[in-house]
Short mmCIF file of C-alpha atoms in Angstrom, two decimals:
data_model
loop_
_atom_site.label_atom_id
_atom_site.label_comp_id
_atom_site.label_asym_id
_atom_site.label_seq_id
_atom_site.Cartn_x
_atom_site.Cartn_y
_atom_site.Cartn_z
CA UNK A 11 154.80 -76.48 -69.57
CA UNK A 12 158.39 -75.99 -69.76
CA UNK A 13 160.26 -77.14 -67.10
CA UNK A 14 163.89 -76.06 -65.92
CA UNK A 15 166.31 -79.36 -65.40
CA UNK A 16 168.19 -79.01 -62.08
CA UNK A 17 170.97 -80.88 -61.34
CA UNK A 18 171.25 -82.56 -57.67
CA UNK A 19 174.55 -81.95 -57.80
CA UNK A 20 173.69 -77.86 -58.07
CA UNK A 21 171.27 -78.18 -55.56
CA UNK A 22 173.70 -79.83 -52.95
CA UNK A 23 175.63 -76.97 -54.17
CA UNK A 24 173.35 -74.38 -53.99
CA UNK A 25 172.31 -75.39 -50.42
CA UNK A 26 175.67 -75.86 -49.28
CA UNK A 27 176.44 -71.88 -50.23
CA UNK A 28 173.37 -70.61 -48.82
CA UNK A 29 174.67 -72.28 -45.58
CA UNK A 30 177.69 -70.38 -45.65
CA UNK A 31 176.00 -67.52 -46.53
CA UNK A 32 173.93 -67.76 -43.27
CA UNK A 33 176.27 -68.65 -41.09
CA UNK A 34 178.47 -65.63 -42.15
CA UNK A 35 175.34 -63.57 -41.50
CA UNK A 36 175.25 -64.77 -38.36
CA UNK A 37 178.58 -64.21 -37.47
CA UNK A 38 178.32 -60.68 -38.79
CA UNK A 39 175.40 -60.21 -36.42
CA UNK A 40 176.55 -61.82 -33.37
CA UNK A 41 178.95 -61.00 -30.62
CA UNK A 42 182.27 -61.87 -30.67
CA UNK A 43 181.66 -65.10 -28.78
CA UNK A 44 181.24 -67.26 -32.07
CA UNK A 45 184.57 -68.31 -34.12
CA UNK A 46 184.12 -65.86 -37.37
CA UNK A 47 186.66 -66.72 -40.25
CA UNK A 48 189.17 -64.03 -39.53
CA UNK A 49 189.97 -65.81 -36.41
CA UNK A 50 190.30 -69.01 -37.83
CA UNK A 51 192.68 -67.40 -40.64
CA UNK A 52 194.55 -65.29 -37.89
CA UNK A 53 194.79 -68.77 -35.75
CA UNK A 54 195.85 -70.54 -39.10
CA UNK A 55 198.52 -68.01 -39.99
CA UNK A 56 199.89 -68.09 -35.93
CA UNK A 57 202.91 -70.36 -36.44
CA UNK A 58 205.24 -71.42 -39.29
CA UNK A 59 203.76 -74.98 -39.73
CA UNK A 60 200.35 -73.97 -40.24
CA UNK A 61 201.39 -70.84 -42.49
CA UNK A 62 203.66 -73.53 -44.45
CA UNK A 63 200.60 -75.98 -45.09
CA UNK A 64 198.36 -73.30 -45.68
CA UNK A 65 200.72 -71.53 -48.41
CA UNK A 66 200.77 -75.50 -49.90
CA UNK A 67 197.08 -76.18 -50.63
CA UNK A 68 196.62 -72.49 -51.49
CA UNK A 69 199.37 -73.38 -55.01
CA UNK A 70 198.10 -76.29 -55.20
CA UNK A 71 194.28 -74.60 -56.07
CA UNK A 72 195.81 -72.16 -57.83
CA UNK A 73 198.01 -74.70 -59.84
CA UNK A 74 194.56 -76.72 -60.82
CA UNK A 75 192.90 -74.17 -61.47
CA UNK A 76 195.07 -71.85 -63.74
CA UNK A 77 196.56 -74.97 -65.24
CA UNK A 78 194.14 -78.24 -65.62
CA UNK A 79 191.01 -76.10 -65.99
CA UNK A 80 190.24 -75.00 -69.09
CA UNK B 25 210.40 -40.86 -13.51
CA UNK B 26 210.23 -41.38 -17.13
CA UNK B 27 206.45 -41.52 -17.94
CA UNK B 28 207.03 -44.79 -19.42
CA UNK B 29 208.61 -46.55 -16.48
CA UNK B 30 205.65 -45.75 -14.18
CA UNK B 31 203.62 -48.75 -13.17
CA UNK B 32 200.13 -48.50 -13.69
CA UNK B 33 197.90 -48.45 -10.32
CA UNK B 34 197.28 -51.72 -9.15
CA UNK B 35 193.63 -52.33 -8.55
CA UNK B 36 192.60 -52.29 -4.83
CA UNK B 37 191.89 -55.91 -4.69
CA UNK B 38 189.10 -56.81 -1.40
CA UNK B 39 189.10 -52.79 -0.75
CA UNK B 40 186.52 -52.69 2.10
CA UNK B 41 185.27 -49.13 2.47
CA UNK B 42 183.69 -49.85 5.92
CA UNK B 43 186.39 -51.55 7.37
CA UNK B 44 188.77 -48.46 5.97
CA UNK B 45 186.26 -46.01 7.29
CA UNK B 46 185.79 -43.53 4.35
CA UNK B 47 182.84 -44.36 2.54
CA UNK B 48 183.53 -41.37 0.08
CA UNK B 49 186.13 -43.91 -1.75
CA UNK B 50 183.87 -46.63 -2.10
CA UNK B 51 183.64 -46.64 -5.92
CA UNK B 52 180.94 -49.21 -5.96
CA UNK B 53 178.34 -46.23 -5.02
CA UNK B 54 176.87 -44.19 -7.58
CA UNK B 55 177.41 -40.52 -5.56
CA UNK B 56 181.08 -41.38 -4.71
CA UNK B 57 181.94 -42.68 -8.52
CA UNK B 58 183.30 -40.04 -10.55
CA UNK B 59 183.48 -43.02 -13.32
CA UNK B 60 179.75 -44.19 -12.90
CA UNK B 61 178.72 -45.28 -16.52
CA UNK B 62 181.28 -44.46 -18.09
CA UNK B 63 183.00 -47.91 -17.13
CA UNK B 64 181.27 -51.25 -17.19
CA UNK B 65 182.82 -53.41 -14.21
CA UNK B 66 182.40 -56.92 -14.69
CA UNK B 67 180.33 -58.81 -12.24
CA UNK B 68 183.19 -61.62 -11.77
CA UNK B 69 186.08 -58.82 -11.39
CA UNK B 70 187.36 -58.66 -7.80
CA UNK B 71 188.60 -55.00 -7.88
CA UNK B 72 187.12 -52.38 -6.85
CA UNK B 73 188.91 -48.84 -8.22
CA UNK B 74 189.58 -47.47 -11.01
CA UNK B 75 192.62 -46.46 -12.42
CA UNK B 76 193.95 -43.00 -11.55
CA UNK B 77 196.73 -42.39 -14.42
CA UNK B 78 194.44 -39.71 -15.78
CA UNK B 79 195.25 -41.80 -19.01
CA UNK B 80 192.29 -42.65 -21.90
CA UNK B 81 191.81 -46.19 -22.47
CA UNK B 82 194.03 -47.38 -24.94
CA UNK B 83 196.26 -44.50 -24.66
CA UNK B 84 200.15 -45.18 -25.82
CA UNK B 85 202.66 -43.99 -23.23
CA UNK B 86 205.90 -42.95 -24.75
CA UNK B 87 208.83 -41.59 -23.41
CA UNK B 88 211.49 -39.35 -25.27
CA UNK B 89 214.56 -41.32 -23.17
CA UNK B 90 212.81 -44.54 -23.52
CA UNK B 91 212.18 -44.12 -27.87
CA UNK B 92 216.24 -43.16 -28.13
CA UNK B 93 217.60 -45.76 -25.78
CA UNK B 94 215.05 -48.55 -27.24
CA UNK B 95 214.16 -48.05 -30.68
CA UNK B 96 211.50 -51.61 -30.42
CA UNK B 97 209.66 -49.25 -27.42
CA UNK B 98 208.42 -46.89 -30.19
CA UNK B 99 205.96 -49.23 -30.79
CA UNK B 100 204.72 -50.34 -27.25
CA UNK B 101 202.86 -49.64 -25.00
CA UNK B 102 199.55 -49.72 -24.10
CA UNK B 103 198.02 -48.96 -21.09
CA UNK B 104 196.16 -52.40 -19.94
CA UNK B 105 193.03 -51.84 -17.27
CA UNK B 106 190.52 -53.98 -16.63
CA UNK B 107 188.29 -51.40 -17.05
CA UNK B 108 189.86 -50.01 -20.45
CA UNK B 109 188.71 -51.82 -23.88
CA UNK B 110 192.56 -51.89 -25.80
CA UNK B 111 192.41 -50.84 -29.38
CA UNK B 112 195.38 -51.40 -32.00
CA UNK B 113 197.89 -48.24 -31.57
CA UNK B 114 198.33 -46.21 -34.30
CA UNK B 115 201.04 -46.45 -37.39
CA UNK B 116 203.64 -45.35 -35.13
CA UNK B 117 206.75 -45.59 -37.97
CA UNK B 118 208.59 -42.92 -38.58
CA UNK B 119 207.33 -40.76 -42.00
CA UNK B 120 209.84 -42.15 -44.09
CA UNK B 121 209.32 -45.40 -43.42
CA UNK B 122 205.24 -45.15 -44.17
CA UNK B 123 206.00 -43.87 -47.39
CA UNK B 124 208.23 -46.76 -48.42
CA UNK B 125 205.76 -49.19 -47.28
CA UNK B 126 203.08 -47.10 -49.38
CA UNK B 127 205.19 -47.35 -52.12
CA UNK B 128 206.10 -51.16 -52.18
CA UNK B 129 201.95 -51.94 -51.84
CA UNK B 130 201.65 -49.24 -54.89
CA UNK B 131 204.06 -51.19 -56.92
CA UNK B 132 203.18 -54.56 -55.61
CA UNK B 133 199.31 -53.39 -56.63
CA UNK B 134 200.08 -52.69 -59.99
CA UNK B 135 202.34 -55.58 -60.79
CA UNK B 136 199.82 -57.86 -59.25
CA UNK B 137 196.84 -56.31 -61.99
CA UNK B 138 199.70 -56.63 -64.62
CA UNK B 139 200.23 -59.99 -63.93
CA UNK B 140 196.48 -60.84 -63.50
CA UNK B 141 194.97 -59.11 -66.93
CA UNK B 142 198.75 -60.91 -68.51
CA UNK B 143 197.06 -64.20 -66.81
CA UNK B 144 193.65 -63.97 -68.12
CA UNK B 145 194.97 -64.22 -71.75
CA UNK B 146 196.49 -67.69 -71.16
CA UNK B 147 195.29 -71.22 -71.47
CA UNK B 148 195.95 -73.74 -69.26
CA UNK B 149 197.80 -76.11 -71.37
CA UNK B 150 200.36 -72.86 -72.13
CA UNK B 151 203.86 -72.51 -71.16
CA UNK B 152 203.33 -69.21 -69.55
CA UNK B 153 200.54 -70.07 -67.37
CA UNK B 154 202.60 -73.20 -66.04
CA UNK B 155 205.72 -71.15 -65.40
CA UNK B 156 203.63 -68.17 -63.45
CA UNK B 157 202.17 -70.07 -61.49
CA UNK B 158 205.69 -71.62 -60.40
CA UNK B 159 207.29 -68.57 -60.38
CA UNK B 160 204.60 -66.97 -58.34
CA UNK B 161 204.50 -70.03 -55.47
CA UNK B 162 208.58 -69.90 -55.55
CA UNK B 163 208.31 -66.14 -54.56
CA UNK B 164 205.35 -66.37 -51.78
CA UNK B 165 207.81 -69.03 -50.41
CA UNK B 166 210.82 -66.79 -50.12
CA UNK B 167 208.93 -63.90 -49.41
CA UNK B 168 206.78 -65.87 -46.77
CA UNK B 169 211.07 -66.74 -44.99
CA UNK B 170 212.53 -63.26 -45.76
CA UNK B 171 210.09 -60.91 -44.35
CA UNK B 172 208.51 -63.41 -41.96
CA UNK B 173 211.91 -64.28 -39.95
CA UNK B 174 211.60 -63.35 -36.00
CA UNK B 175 208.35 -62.26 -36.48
CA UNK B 176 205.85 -64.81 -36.46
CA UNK B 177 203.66 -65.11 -33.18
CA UNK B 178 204.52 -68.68 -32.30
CA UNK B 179 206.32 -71.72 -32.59
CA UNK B 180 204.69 -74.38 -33.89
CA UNK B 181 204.95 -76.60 -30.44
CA UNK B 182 202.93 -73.64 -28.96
CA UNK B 183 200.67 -73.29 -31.60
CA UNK B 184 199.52 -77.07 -31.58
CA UNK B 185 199.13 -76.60 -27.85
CA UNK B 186 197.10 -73.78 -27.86
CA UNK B 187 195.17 -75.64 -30.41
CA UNK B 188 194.39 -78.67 -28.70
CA UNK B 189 193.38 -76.58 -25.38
CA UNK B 190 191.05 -75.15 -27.84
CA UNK B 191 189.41 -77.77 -28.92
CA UNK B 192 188.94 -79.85 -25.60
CA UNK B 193 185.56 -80.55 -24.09
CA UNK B 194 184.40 -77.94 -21.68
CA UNK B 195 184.55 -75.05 -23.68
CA UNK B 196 181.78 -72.06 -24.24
CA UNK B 197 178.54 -73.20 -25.68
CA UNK B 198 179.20 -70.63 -28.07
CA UNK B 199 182.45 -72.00 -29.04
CA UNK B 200 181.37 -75.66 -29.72
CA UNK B 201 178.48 -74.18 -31.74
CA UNK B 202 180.90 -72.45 -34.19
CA UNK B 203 183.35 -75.70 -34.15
CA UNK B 204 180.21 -77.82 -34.56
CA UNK B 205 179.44 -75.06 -37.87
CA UNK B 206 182.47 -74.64 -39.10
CA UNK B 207 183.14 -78.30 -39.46
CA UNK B 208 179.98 -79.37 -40.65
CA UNK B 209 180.65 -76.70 -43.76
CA UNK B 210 184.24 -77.41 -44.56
CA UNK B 211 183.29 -81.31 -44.14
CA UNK B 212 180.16 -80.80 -46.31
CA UNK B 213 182.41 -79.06 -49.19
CA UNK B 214 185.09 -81.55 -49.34
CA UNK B 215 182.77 -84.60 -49.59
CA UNK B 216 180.52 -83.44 -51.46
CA UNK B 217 183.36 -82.06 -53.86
CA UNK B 218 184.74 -86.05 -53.88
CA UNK B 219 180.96 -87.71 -53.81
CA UNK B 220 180.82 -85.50 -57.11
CA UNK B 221 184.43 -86.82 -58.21
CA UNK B 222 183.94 -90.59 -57.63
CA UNK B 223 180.20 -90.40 -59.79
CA UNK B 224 181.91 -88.43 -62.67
CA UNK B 225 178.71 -87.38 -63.51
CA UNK B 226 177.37 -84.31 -65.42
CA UNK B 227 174.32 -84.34 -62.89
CA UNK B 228 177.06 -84.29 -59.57
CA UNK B 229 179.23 -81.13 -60.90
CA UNK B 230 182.60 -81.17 -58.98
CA UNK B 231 183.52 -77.55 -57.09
CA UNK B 232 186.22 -77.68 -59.99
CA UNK B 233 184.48 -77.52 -62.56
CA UNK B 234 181.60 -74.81 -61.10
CA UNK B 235 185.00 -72.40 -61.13
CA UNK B 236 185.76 -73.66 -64.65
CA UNK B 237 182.76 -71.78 -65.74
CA UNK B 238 184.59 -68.87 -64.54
CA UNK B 239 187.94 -69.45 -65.55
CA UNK B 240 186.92 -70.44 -69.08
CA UNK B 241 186.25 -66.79 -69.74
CA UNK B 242 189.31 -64.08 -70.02
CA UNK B 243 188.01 -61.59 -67.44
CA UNK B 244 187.03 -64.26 -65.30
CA UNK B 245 190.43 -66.27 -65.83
CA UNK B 246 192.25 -62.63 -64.49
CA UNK B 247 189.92 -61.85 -62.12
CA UNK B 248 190.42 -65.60 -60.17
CA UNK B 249 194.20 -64.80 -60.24
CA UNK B 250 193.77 -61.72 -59.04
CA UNK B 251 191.96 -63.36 -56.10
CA UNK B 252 194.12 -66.18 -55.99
CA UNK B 253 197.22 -63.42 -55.84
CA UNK B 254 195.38 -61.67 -53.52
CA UNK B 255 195.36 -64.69 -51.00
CA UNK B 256 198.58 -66.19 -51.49
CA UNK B 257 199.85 -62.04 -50.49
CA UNK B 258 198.01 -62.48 -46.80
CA UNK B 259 199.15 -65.82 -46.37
CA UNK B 260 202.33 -64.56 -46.65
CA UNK B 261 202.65 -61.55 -44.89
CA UNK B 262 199.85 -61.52 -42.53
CA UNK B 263 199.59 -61.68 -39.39
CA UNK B 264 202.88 -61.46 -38.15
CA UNK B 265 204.52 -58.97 -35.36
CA UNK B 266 205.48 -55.58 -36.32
CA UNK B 267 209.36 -55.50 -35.18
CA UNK B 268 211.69 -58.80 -35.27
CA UNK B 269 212.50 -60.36 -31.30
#
């Protein structure tokens, strides 16, 4: 019997997504009592500091990804 | 009087039909209350009437003197009620104006897909990639200081105030439920994602290199940019104020 070799590092993965995924659900669901990302991002993006820092990390992903990943 | 510079009613605050002697205004009985379910008054609210502008919740008053003497009042204002549910106003600009914003987010659109599918091609070791990406953060920083000068909602002093009233103890169940979420995702992400780093392990893939799966590919090289452009434009130009203080 063949079996299929899963990583534990895909599975922490895996479970960590399907968390999100719930919790978005949730949020969807709910009233408007629970903190649901676009007020975090509106909250972020609320003064120049936080829009600064945020701007930061967002070229540095992009600069790993587009150029130290393959 | 300019429609505009009337003040809304003020709610009757303690309004004691009894004590007045005219039960026929006491809106908190179902035969007198010409608004009975079509408002929802709060149980904590300690007013008692309705408004009585004849106005629909949410309606924009605007005044011909008040739009020529203050252009900034063409986009104000709403009527506020306790018993009214505001919604955004409408795209108040004039025509002209609309249809140069449509046209900027047209061309911006297009360039963006240019530049993405012009992306995709590249390798990450290539001179073009490196100098994109540069170019691209350079821009989102002036663009971020050009078009986001007098309008952005606070200052940071506020902001960190605001935040820290936020976050103290005492707040709705509800509230330190989605902290007590939210942090236990982000935190979960990040160390995992350096658990993963520190085993350098093929078994413990790092979030890097799940999205290097993607990225190896063409398509799904353009397609992250696109995203990544995508992100880097609301960062930018979101959520600020429509007209500069």
């Amino acid at each position: 019997m063949t079996m299929l070799a899963i990583a534990p590092g895909t599975v922490a993965w895996s479970v960590l997504a399907a968390g999100a995924t719930a919790w978005l659900a949730v949020l969807a669901l709910s009233p408007r009592a629970h903190l649901g990302p676009t007020r975090v991002v509106r909250w972020i993006l609320r003064s120049w500091f936080s829009r600064f820092g945020c701007l930061v990390a967002w070229w540095a992903v992009g600069w790993h990804v587009f150029c130290q990943r393959p | 009087m300019p429609k505009a510079l009337q003040l809304r009613p003020e709610p009757v605050r303690g309004y004691d039909a009894r004590r007045e002697g005219s039960t026929g205004r006491w809106w908190g009985r179902r035969d007198s209350n010409p608004h009975w379910r079509r408002f929802k008054r709060p149980a904590s609210a300690d007013w008692a009437t309705p408004p009585e502008t004849g106005l629909r919740c949410g309606e924009v008053i605007i005044s011909g003197l008040i739009t020529r003497l203050l252009p900034s009042a063409r986009y104000a204002e709403v009527v506020a009620h306790p018993f009214t549910r505001l919604r955004a106003p409408d795209d108040l600009r004039p025509r002209r104006e609309r249809r140069r914003s449509s046209a900027a987010t047209a061309f911006l659109s297009v360039g963006a897909i240019a530049l993405s599918t012009w992306e995709g091609g590249l390798t990450r070791d290539s001179q073009g990639a490196h100098a994109g990406v540069e170019l691209v953060g350079l821009a989102a920083v002036v663009a971020m200081v050009v078009l986001g000068w007098g309008r952005q909602r606070e200052s940071t002093r506020t902001w960190a105030g605001a935040t820290i009233h936020h976050v103290r103890p005492g707040r709705s169940k509800a509230s330190v439920i989605s902290l007590l979420v939210w942090g236990l995702l982000i935190g979960g992400v990040i160390g995992w994602d350096l658990l993963s780093f520190i085993v350098q392990s093929p078994s413990f893939p790092t979030l890097s290199s799940l999205v290097g799966h993607v990225s190896h590919h063409p398509i799904g090289r353009g397609v992250l940019f696109a995203v990544w452009l995508a992100m880097g434009a609301y960062v930018t130009v979101g959520g600020r104020l429509t007209s500069r203080r």
